[in-house]
Each structure stands twice: as structure tokens, then as C-alpha cells.
Short mmCIF file of C-alpha atoms in Angstrom, two decimals:
data_model
loop_
_atom_site.label_atom_id
_atom_site.label_comp_id
_atom_site.label_asym_id
_atom_site.label_seq_id
_atom_site.Cartn_x
_atom_site.Cartn_y
_atom_site.Cartn_z
CA UNK O 1 18.13 111.33 -120.68
CA UNK O 2 20.95 111.90 -123.12
CA UNK O 3 21.16 109.51 -126.07
CA UNK O 4 23.76 106.71 -125.92
CA UNK O 5 27.35 107.58 -126.69
CA UNK O 6 28.87 106.42 -129.95
CA UNK O 7 32.20 104.80 -130.68
CA UNK O 8 34.28 105.92 -133.61
CA UNK O 9 37.32 104.17 -135.06
CA UNK O 10 37.11 105.78 -138.48
CA UNK O 11 40.12 107.21 -140.27
CA UNK O 12 38.87 110.78 -140.21
CA UNK O 13 39.40 110.96 -136.44
CA UNK O 14 43.01 109.81 -136.67
CA UNK O 15 45.45 112.73 -136.47
CA UNK O 16 47.37 113.71 -139.54
CA UNK O 17 51.06 112.76 -139.45
CA UNK O 18 52.88 115.24 -137.24
CA UNK O 19 56.26 115.82 -135.69
CA UNK O 20 56.71 114.19 -132.31
CA UNK O 21 55.45 116.56 -129.57
CA UNK O 22 53.91 118.65 -132.34
CA UNK O 23 50.43 119.22 -130.85
CA UNK O 24 51.27 118.75 -127.20
CA UNK O 25 48.15 116.70 -126.48
CA UNK O 26 49.30 113.41 -124.94
CA UNK O 27 52.96 113.93 -124.22
CA UNK O 28 54.49 110.83 -122.65
CA UNK O 29 55.90 112.10 -119.34
CA UNK O 30 54.55 109.07 -117.45
CA UNK O 31 57.14 106.69 -118.87
CA UNK O 32 60.74 107.10 -119.88
CA UNK O 33 64.00 105.15 -120.15
CA UNK O 34 65.91 103.18 -122.76
CA UNK O 35 64.35 99.88 -123.79
CA UNK O 36 65.88 96.56 -124.72
CA UNK O 37 64.15 93.66 -126.50
CA UNK O 38 64.31 90.42 -124.53
CA UNK O 39 62.67 87.73 -126.67
CA UNK O 40 59.81 89.98 -127.66
CA UNK O 41 59.48 91.69 -124.28
CA UNK O 42 60.61 95.32 -124.15
CA UNK O 43 62.29 96.12 -120.82
CA UNK O 44 63.65 99.31 -119.26
CA UNK O 45 67.44 99.18 -118.97
CA UNK O 46 69.83 100.56 -116.36
CA UNK O 47 67.52 100.48 -113.34
CA UNK O 48 69.18 99.62 -110.00
CA UNK O 49 68.14 99.82 -106.34
CA UNK O 50 64.47 99.58 -107.28
CA UNK O 51 62.22 99.17 -104.24
CA UNK O 52 59.68 97.06 -106.14
CA UNK O 53 61.39 95.43 -109.13
CA UNK O 54 58.32 93.27 -109.82
CA UNK O 55 56.62 96.53 -110.83
CA UNK O 56 59.15 97.59 -113.46
CA UNK O 57 57.40 98.25 -116.80
CA UNK O 58 57.58 95.85 -119.73
CA UNK O 59 55.85 95.76 -123.10
CA UNK O 60 55.12 92.22 -124.26
CA UNK O 61 54.93 92.42 -128.05
CA UNK O 62 53.14 89.07 -128.10
CA UNK O 63 50.10 90.54 -126.33
CA UNK O 64 47.39 92.09 -128.48
CA UNK O 65 43.79 92.71 -127.52
CA UNK O 66 40.49 92.99 -129.33
CA UNK O 67 38.43 96.19 -128.97
CA UNK O 68 36.75 96.59 -125.59
CA UNK O 69 33.12 95.52 -125.42
CA UNK O 70 30.41 97.24 -123.41
CA UNK O 71 29.54 95.75 -120.03
CA UNK O 72 26.93 96.45 -117.34
CA UNK O 73 28.58 98.38 -114.53
CA UNK O 74 27.19 98.01 -111.00
CA UNK O 75 28.12 101.10 -109.00
CA UNK O 76 29.34 99.95 -105.55
CA UNK O 77 28.68 103.36 -104.03
CA UNK O 78 24.94 102.78 -104.47
CA UNK O 79 25.18 99.83 -102.05
CA UNK O 80 27.07 101.76 -99.36
CA UNK O 81 25.96 102.70 -95.86
CA UNK O 82 26.32 106.52 -95.94
CA UNK O 83 27.37 106.57 -92.25
CA UNK O 84 30.57 104.69 -93.27
CA UNK O 85 30.74 102.36 -90.23
CA UNK O 86 33.44 100.16 -91.76
CA UNK O 87 35.57 102.90 -93.33
CA UNK O 88 35.45 105.74 -90.78
CA UNK O 89 35.45 103.65 -87.60
CA UNK O 90 37.04 104.51 -84.26
CA UNK O 91 40.69 105.43 -84.53
CA UNK O 92 40.48 106.67 -88.12
CA UNK O 93 41.70 110.24 -88.59
CA UNK O 94 40.27 112.09 -91.59
CA UNK O 95 41.66 115.54 -92.40
CA UNK O 96 40.09 117.51 -95.22
CA UNK O 97 42.56 119.06 -97.67
CA UNK O 98 39.94 121.63 -98.71
CA UNK O 99 36.38 122.06 -97.39
CA UNK O 100 34.64 120.52 -100.41
CA UNK O 101 37.31 118.44 -102.12
CA UNK O 102 40.10 116.16 -101.01
CA UNK O 103 40.77 114.31 -97.75
CA UNK O 104 43.76 112.62 -96.09
CA UNK O 105 43.08 109.53 -93.96
CA UNK O 106 45.22 107.67 -91.43
CA UNK O 107 44.38 104.79 -89.14
CA UNK O 108 42.90 102.18 -91.48
CA UNK O 109 44.34 99.68 -93.92
CA UNK O 110 42.54 99.63 -97.25
CA UNK O 111 43.54 95.98 -97.65
CA UNK O 112 41.53 95.12 -94.51
CA UNK O 113 38.19 96.33 -95.89
CA UNK O 114 35.52 93.73 -96.60
CA UNK O 115 33.02 94.17 -99.42
CA UNK O 116 30.83 96.50 -97.34
CA UNK O 117 33.86 98.62 -96.54
CA UNK O 118 34.80 98.77 -100.21
CA UNK O 119 31.29 99.93 -101.09
CA UNK O 120 31.67 102.68 -98.49
CA UNK O 121 35.05 103.57 -99.96
CA UNK O 122 33.48 104.06 -103.40
CA UNK O 123 30.80 106.37 -102.00
CA UNK O 124 33.19 108.32 -99.79
CA UNK O 125 35.60 108.91 -102.66
CA UNK O 126 32.71 110.01 -104.87
CA UNK O 127 31.70 112.51 -102.17
CA UNK O 128 35.22 113.84 -101.49
CA UNK O 129 36.64 113.49 -105.02
CA UNK O 130 40.14 112.39 -103.99
CA UNK O 131 41.36 110.70 -100.80
CA UNK O 132 44.99 110.06 -99.80
CA UNK O 133 45.41 107.04 -97.54
CA UNK O 134 48.68 107.02 -95.58
CA UNK O 135 50.71 104.15 -94.07
CA UNK O 136 49.26 101.51 -96.40
CA UNK O 137 50.53 98.01 -97.21
CA UNK O 138 49.07 97.97 -100.74
CA UNK O 139 52.43 97.83 -102.54
CA UNK O 140 53.45 94.79 -100.46
CA UNK O 141 50.42 92.79 -101.57
CA UNK O 142 50.90 90.24 -104.35
CA UNK O 143 49.97 92.02 -107.57
CA UNK O 144 47.18 89.50 -108.15
CA UNK O 145 45.59 90.52 -104.80
CA UNK O 146 45.79 94.22 -105.65
CA UNK O 147 43.98 93.48 -108.90
CA UNK O 148 41.32 91.38 -107.18
CA UNK O 149 40.75 94.31 -104.84
CA UNK O 150 40.25 96.63 -107.79
CA UNK O 151 37.76 94.30 -109.48
CA UNK O 152 35.25 95.07 -106.74
CA UNK O 153 34.86 98.54 -108.29
CA UNK O 154 34.46 97.55 -111.94
CA UNK O 155 36.03 95.75 -114.87
CA UNK O 156 39.76 96.43 -114.85
CA UNK O 157 41.02 98.53 -117.71
CA UNK O 158 44.07 97.38 -119.70
CA UNK O 159 45.86 100.43 -121.03
CA UNK O 160 46.47 100.17 -124.78
CA UNK O 161 50.05 101.44 -124.69
CA UNK O 162 51.57 101.91 -121.23
CA UNK O 163 54.15 99.66 -119.60
CA UNK O 164 52.91 97.05 -117.14
CA UNK O 165 54.48 94.53 -114.75
CA UNK O 166 55.31 91.26 -116.43
CA UNK O 167 52.20 89.05 -116.62
CA UNK O 168 49.92 91.78 -115.20
CA UNK O 169 48.75 94.04 -118.06
CA UNK O 170 45.91 95.41 -115.89
CA UNK O 171 48.43 97.52 -113.95
CA UNK O 172 49.23 100.92 -115.48
CA UNK O 173 52.70 102.12 -114.49
CA UNK O 174 54.04 105.62 -114.02
CA UNK O 175 57.82 105.42 -114.29
CA UNK O 176 60.57 108.00 -114.59
CA UNK O 177 64.08 106.57 -114.37
CA UNK O 178 66.54 107.63 -111.69
CA UNK O 179 69.12 108.42 -114.36
CA UNK O 180 67.19 111.29 -115.97
CA UNK O 181 67.48 114.73 -114.37
CA UNK O 182 64.90 116.51 -116.52
CA UNK O 183 62.12 115.08 -118.71
CA UNK O 184 62.51 115.63 -122.43
CA UNK O 185 59.11 117.26 -122.10
CA UNK O 186 60.75 120.50 -120.95
CA UNK O 187 62.65 120.78 -124.21
CA UNK O 188 59.29 121.64 -125.76
CA UNK O 189 57.11 123.07 -122.96
CA UNK O 190 57.41 125.44 -120.03
CA UNK O 191 55.15 123.44 -117.70
CA UNK O 192 54.55 119.78 -116.94
CA UNK O 193 50.88 120.33 -116.08
CA UNK O 194 48.59 118.15 -118.21
CA UNK O 195 45.05 118.20 -116.82
CA UNK O 196 43.19 115.03 -117.74
CA UNK O 197 40.88 112.30 -116.61
CA UNK O 198 42.29 108.87 -117.39
CA UNK O 199 41.59 107.31 -120.80
CA UNK O 200 38.41 109.34 -121.27
CA UNK O 201 38.37 108.18 -124.89
CA UNK O 202 37.03 104.78 -123.81
CA UNK O 203 33.29 104.19 -124.12
CA UNK O 204 33.24 103.35 -120.41
CA UNK O 205 35.96 105.46 -118.79
CA UNK O 206 37.24 104.79 -115.27
CA UNK O 207 35.43 105.51 -112.02
CA UNK O 208 37.02 104.74 -108.62
CA UNK O 209 40.76 104.68 -109.33
CA UNK O 210 43.78 103.64 -107.24
CA UNK O 211 47.34 104.96 -107.51
CA UNK O 212 50.06 103.86 -105.09
CA UNK O 213 53.64 104.96 -104.61
CA UNK O 214 56.54 102.57 -105.15
CA UNK O 215 59.47 105.01 -105.36
CA UNK O 216 59.52 108.80 -105.41
CA UNK O 217 61.73 111.81 -104.91
CA UNK O 218 62.24 113.09 -101.37
CA UNK O 219 60.51 116.31 -102.39
CA UNK O 220 58.46 117.03 -105.49
CA UNK O 221 56.44 114.92 -107.85
CA UNK O 222 53.12 115.85 -106.24
CA UNK O 223 49.80 115.26 -107.99
CA UNK O 224 47.22 118.02 -108.34
CA UNK O 225 43.49 117.35 -108.59
CA UNK O 226 40.67 119.63 -109.75
CA UNK O 227 37.03 119.33 -108.65
CA UNK O 228 34.85 119.34 -111.73
CA UNK O 229 31.65 119.34 -109.67
CA UNK O 230 32.61 122.70 -108.18
CA UNK O 231 33.92 123.86 -111.57
CA UNK O 232 30.45 123.20 -112.98
CA UNK O 233 28.70 124.88 -110.04
CA UNK O 234 30.73 128.07 -110.58
CA UNK O 235 29.18 128.55 -114.02
CA UNK O 236 26.15 130.78 -114.58
CA UNK O 237 22.76 129.15 -115.11
CA UNK O 238 22.77 130.44 -118.67
CA UNK O 239 26.10 128.85 -119.47
CA UNK O 240 25.06 125.59 -117.83
CA UNK O 241 22.01 125.63 -120.07
CA UNK O 242 24.20 126.15 -123.14
CA UNK O 243 26.35 123.12 -122.21
CA UNK O 244 23.36 120.88 -121.60
CA UNK O 245 22.90 118.27 -124.31
CA UNK O 246 26.31 118.88 -125.91
CA UNK O 247 28.77 116.08 -126.58
CA UNK O 248 32.47 116.13 -127.30
CA UNK O 249 34.80 113.71 -129.05
CA UNK O 250 37.46 112.15 -126.83
CA UNK O 251 40.28 110.62 -128.87
CA UNK O 252 42.95 108.02 -128.11
CA UNK O 253 44.57 108.33 -131.52
CA UNK O 254 47.22 110.84 -130.49
CA UNK O 255 48.27 108.75 -127.51
CA UNK O 256 48.58 105.78 -129.87
CA UNK O 257 50.82 107.79 -132.16
CA UNK O 258 53.00 109.04 -129.32
CA UNK O 259 53.46 105.48 -128.05
CA UNK O 260 54.62 104.36 -131.48
CA UNK O 261 57.03 107.29 -131.58
CA UNK O 262 58.62 105.95 -128.38
CA UNK O 263 58.87 102.43 -129.85
CA UNK O 264 56.43 101.10 -127.27
CA UNK O 265 54.17 98.19 -128.12
CA UNK O 266 50.50 99.11 -128.57
CA UNK O 267 48.16 96.33 -127.46
CA UNK O 268 44.88 97.58 -128.93
CA UNK O 269 43.76 99.75 -131.81
CA UNK O 270 42.89 103.35 -130.87
CA UNK O 271 39.31 104.53 -130.46
CA UNK O 272 37.39 107.77 -130.09
CA UNK O 273 34.09 108.20 -128.29
CA UNK O 274 31.53 110.94 -127.82
CA UNK O 275 30.67 111.88 -124.22
CA UNK O 276 28.47 114.61 -122.73
CA UNK O 277 30.27 117.79 -121.68
CA UNK O 278 28.45 117.47 -118.36
CA UNK O 279 27.98 114.07 -116.70
CA UNK O 280 25.99 112.99 -113.65
CA UNK O 281 27.52 110.71 -111.02
CA UNK O 282 25.29 107.67 -110.37
CA UNK O 283 25.99 107.56 -106.60
CA UNK O 284 25.86 111.24 -105.68
CA UNK O 285 23.57 112.60 -108.40
CA UNK O 286 25.91 115.59 -108.84
CA UNK O 287 26.83 117.02 -112.21
CA UNK O 288 30.45 117.58 -113.23
CA UNK O 289 32.21 119.00 -116.24
CA UNK O 290 33.66 116.21 -118.36
CA UNK O 291 36.24 117.63 -120.77
CA UNK O 292 40.03 117.61 -120.60
CA UNK O 293 42.82 119.03 -122.71
CA UNK O 294 44.61 115.74 -123.15
CA UNK O 295 41.87 113.73 -124.81
CA UNK O 296 38.93 116.02 -125.71
CA UNK O 297 39.11 117.18 -129.33
CA UNK O 298 35.90 118.91 -130.42
CA UNK O 299 32.25 119.50 -129.65
CA UNK O 300 29.94 117.45 -131.86
CA UNK O 301 28.02 119.53 -134.40
CA UNK O 302 30.04 122.72 -133.85
CA UNK O 303 32.50 124.28 -136.25
CA UNK O 304 36.12 124.37 -135.13
CA UNK O 305 36.14 128.01 -134.02
CA UNK O 306 32.89 127.56 -132.10
CA UNK O 307 34.08 124.37 -130.46
CA UNK O 308 37.48 125.84 -129.59
CA UNK O 309 35.88 128.90 -127.99
CA UNK O 310 33.84 126.82 -125.54
CA UNK O 311 36.49 124.18 -124.83
CA UNK O 312 39.27 126.73 -124.35
CA UNK O 313 37.07 128.67 -121.95
CA UNK O 314 36.48 125.50 -119.91
CA UNK O 315 40.19 124.60 -119.93
CA UNK O 316 41.06 128.13 -118.80
CA UNK O 317 38.32 128.04 -116.17
CA UNK O 318 39.86 124.88 -114.74
CA UNK O 319 43.47 126.10 -114.93
CA UNK O 320 42.60 129.29 -113.00
CA UNK O 321 40.42 127.48 -110.48
CA UNK O 322 43.02 127.09 -107.76
CA UNK O 323 40.20 127.54 -105.26
CA UNK O 324 38.62 124.24 -106.34
CA UNK O 325 41.86 122.26 -106.60
CA UNK O 326 43.74 120.05 -104.13
CA UNK O 327 47.44 119.13 -104.14
CA UNK O 328 48.47 115.72 -102.80
CA UNK O 329 52.02 115.31 -101.53
CA UNK O 330 53.32 111.79 -101.91
CA UNK O 331 55.06 110.01 -99.08
CA UNK O 332 56.07 106.35 -98.69
CA UNK O 333 53.22 103.86 -98.33
CA UNK O 334 50.59 106.20 -99.77
CA UNK O 335 47.57 105.09 -101.80
CA UNK O 336 45.53 107.83 -103.46
CA UNK O 337 41.98 106.94 -104.47
CA UNK O 338 40.00 109.33 -106.66
CA UNK O 339 36.89 109.32 -108.79
CA UNK O 340 37.79 109.87 -112.44
CA UNK O 341 34.18 110.90 -113.09
CA UNK O 342 34.60 113.95 -110.88
CA UNK O 343 38.30 114.87 -110.71
CA UNK O 344 40.84 116.01 -113.25
CA UNK O 345 44.47 115.51 -112.28
CA UNK O 346 48.02 116.13 -113.38
CA UNK O 347 51.42 114.90 -112.26
CA UNK O 348 53.98 117.59 -111.44
CA UNK O 349 57.56 117.17 -112.61
CA UNK O 350 59.37 119.74 -110.51
CA UNK O 351 62.58 118.05 -109.33
CA UNK O 352 65.96 117.90 -111.09
CA UNK O 353 67.76 115.37 -108.88
CA UNK O 354 68.42 111.81 -110.00
CA UNK O 355 65.50 110.24 -108.19
CA UNK O 356 63.03 107.72 -109.54
CA UNK O 357 59.27 108.34 -109.64
CA UNK O 358 57.55 104.97 -109.82
CA UNK O 359 53.83 104.35 -109.24
CA UNK O 360 51.21 101.75 -110.03
CA UNK O 361 47.59 102.40 -110.99
CA UNK O 362 44.61 100.04 -110.77
CA UNK O 363 41.87 101.41 -113.01
CA UNK O 364 38.34 99.96 -112.77
CA UNK O 365 36.01 101.07 -115.55
CA UNK O 366 32.59 102.50 -114.76
CA UNK O 367 29.34 103.27 -116.59
CA UNK O 368 28.85 104.89 -119.98
CA UNK O 369 28.77 108.64 -119.17
CA UNK O 370 25.28 110.16 -119.01
CA UNK O 371 24.26 113.76 -118.52
#
């Protein structure tokens, strides 16, 4: 068994001062819009005809949090009936997006699942990687009920810097205003693709994760997912052996700096953690690559050139691996559930019309990664 991961908050891991967008690591395409200060609460201005105004992002400058503490995660997928009697019952239509990775489901309401059904959901998502549920009522639920639903899958993560609905910091919001035709991102980059697994810099990163659509363009704004179990399986036995036992630093410092550059309020001090390059899922027992360009910085114990050679190969391996990727097209009333321990993902910003892209994420944390 791999030794426990370590947490680092020391100054040497903080990035040196740099020009905004300088390194291109954690560019803030998830949130945009002008902000106004309303008695210490930063609010997005100029938004009209919003389908779910209760989900508009705010930053309450009065909210600050202590560092996260470790907790004992109980994996719900380990409790599940593998025949899925409550999830895949009569009338449910499941269509695989690819043979090994990604499924679309119609005919069941996630909100109707009891605890046994939720356990089955955790296992099914671990097995399929990402599942798009159509015709859902999740966005109509009171926010408190959506959060209670998420708590079944683990302690809810509070993002250190993203906007959240007023009084509900556990919701992470993706929000692009309807007034902006093209993200500022494209002034600096040719592509919006940013492969990542969410907040992997935490000591206990997310597991089963929920993202649901509030508003979106008529066409465009899809999300792509990449199967890191299959990405690992494609490697030679010799290369797998070389990766075994290695750890990499995942850093939240750059995201912290980018948030400050946007004048957003940061709720918690940044951290960095060491995680294995290959992690094993507790419910399926399968190994998956666990590195991503957005948050992974270096391999522990390797010199920069050595570390870069391996990490850049893995990033390139993933980018070229269209045959182990799945693309999810958003439509109204969609909830996408994926396992952050297995899947990388990226939003796609490919539309120029004045249309809002507004989503909410519920992000239960899982176990400390183990090889």
C-alpha cells in the first residue's frame, strides 16, 4: 500500500508573481461578468431573463473557512446491489455513448431514488465513468434538498474561490454571462480545452459528482470526458511499472492567484497535496491515471526535466485519446453524474452568440487517493 499523502501549504509551492494568464494553468473560464459590492457581497451585474436567479453567483466577503480536515469516507458504491434493481428498473432506457465509457439514461428521476438507489448510482457511475440523466427535476428542487442529496455520497466540498448561490457555499457555479460573445480566454489561447479533475489539490478530492444545467446555448457548450482507466490500460506493462509508486504535487495556489486577479473573494487559504500518479477505485478495484494539466505540477523526487517528460507524455496521451473519450451534449433538464476519480473533463466554449451558460455542481469529497 502506498504511504499516506502529505499536505503542503509552504511558501515554496506558491507560484512566483506572474502576469495574469501567464502560465495558462487555471484560467477562469467558468465564471465571468462585472461584479458589484452589495454590503460585502459581490454580485454579478446586468443579468436578465435568468431561468434560475436563485443560482446566480455571489461572493460573500464575510465568509472565510479554516483549512479542511481529514474525514473517514464511506464509499456508497461498496454497499450497492450490482444488479441495480432500483436504478435500472423497468422503463429505464440506458444508451451507451461508447462501449466502455459514458452512458445516457432516460426514464428515471434521480430525485426519486432512496438510499439503496443512491448506492447503486455511485457504483454504476464508477463503472461507466460518466452518466447523463435526461428530463430531470433536479434544478427545481430547493437548493437545500439538492445538497442533502449530495451528502449521501460524501462530505460536500466548498470551493475556495468560485461563486455560489447566496447562503449555499457548497454549490459550485459555472456561469458565463449572456452579454459576452467570446471569453477573454481566447485573447490568449487557441483552444478552450482544459483537461482536469475537480480540485485535485485537496487531500480528499471529489468522487461521485453532480452537474446540472440551468441555462445554456441552443448549440455548443458541450462537456468532454476522458476515461483514465482506459488511458492507464493502454500503457505498456513496463511503463505502468515505472509509474507505480510515484507521486505528484497537485497545487491550488495558481487558482487562488487567478481568483484574486479577478477580484473574487477567496474563502480559504490555498493548499497543495501529493497524490499517486495511479490511483485505485475502492468500489471497482480498477486503476486509473491521476494527473491533470490544470492542477498537477511535478513528480515528487524528480528533477524538472524528468518530471516534465513523464507528465507531458501523459497529457499528450490523454489529449490524443479520442478513442477513450466521450462528449456529452447538454439539453434542458440534464444532470450529468461522473466519478472524478476516473474521469477527466473539460468544458467547451465554442459558441459566439449572446447566450448564457449557467450550471450548478454538487461535489462530494471521497477518500484519500491510494495506488
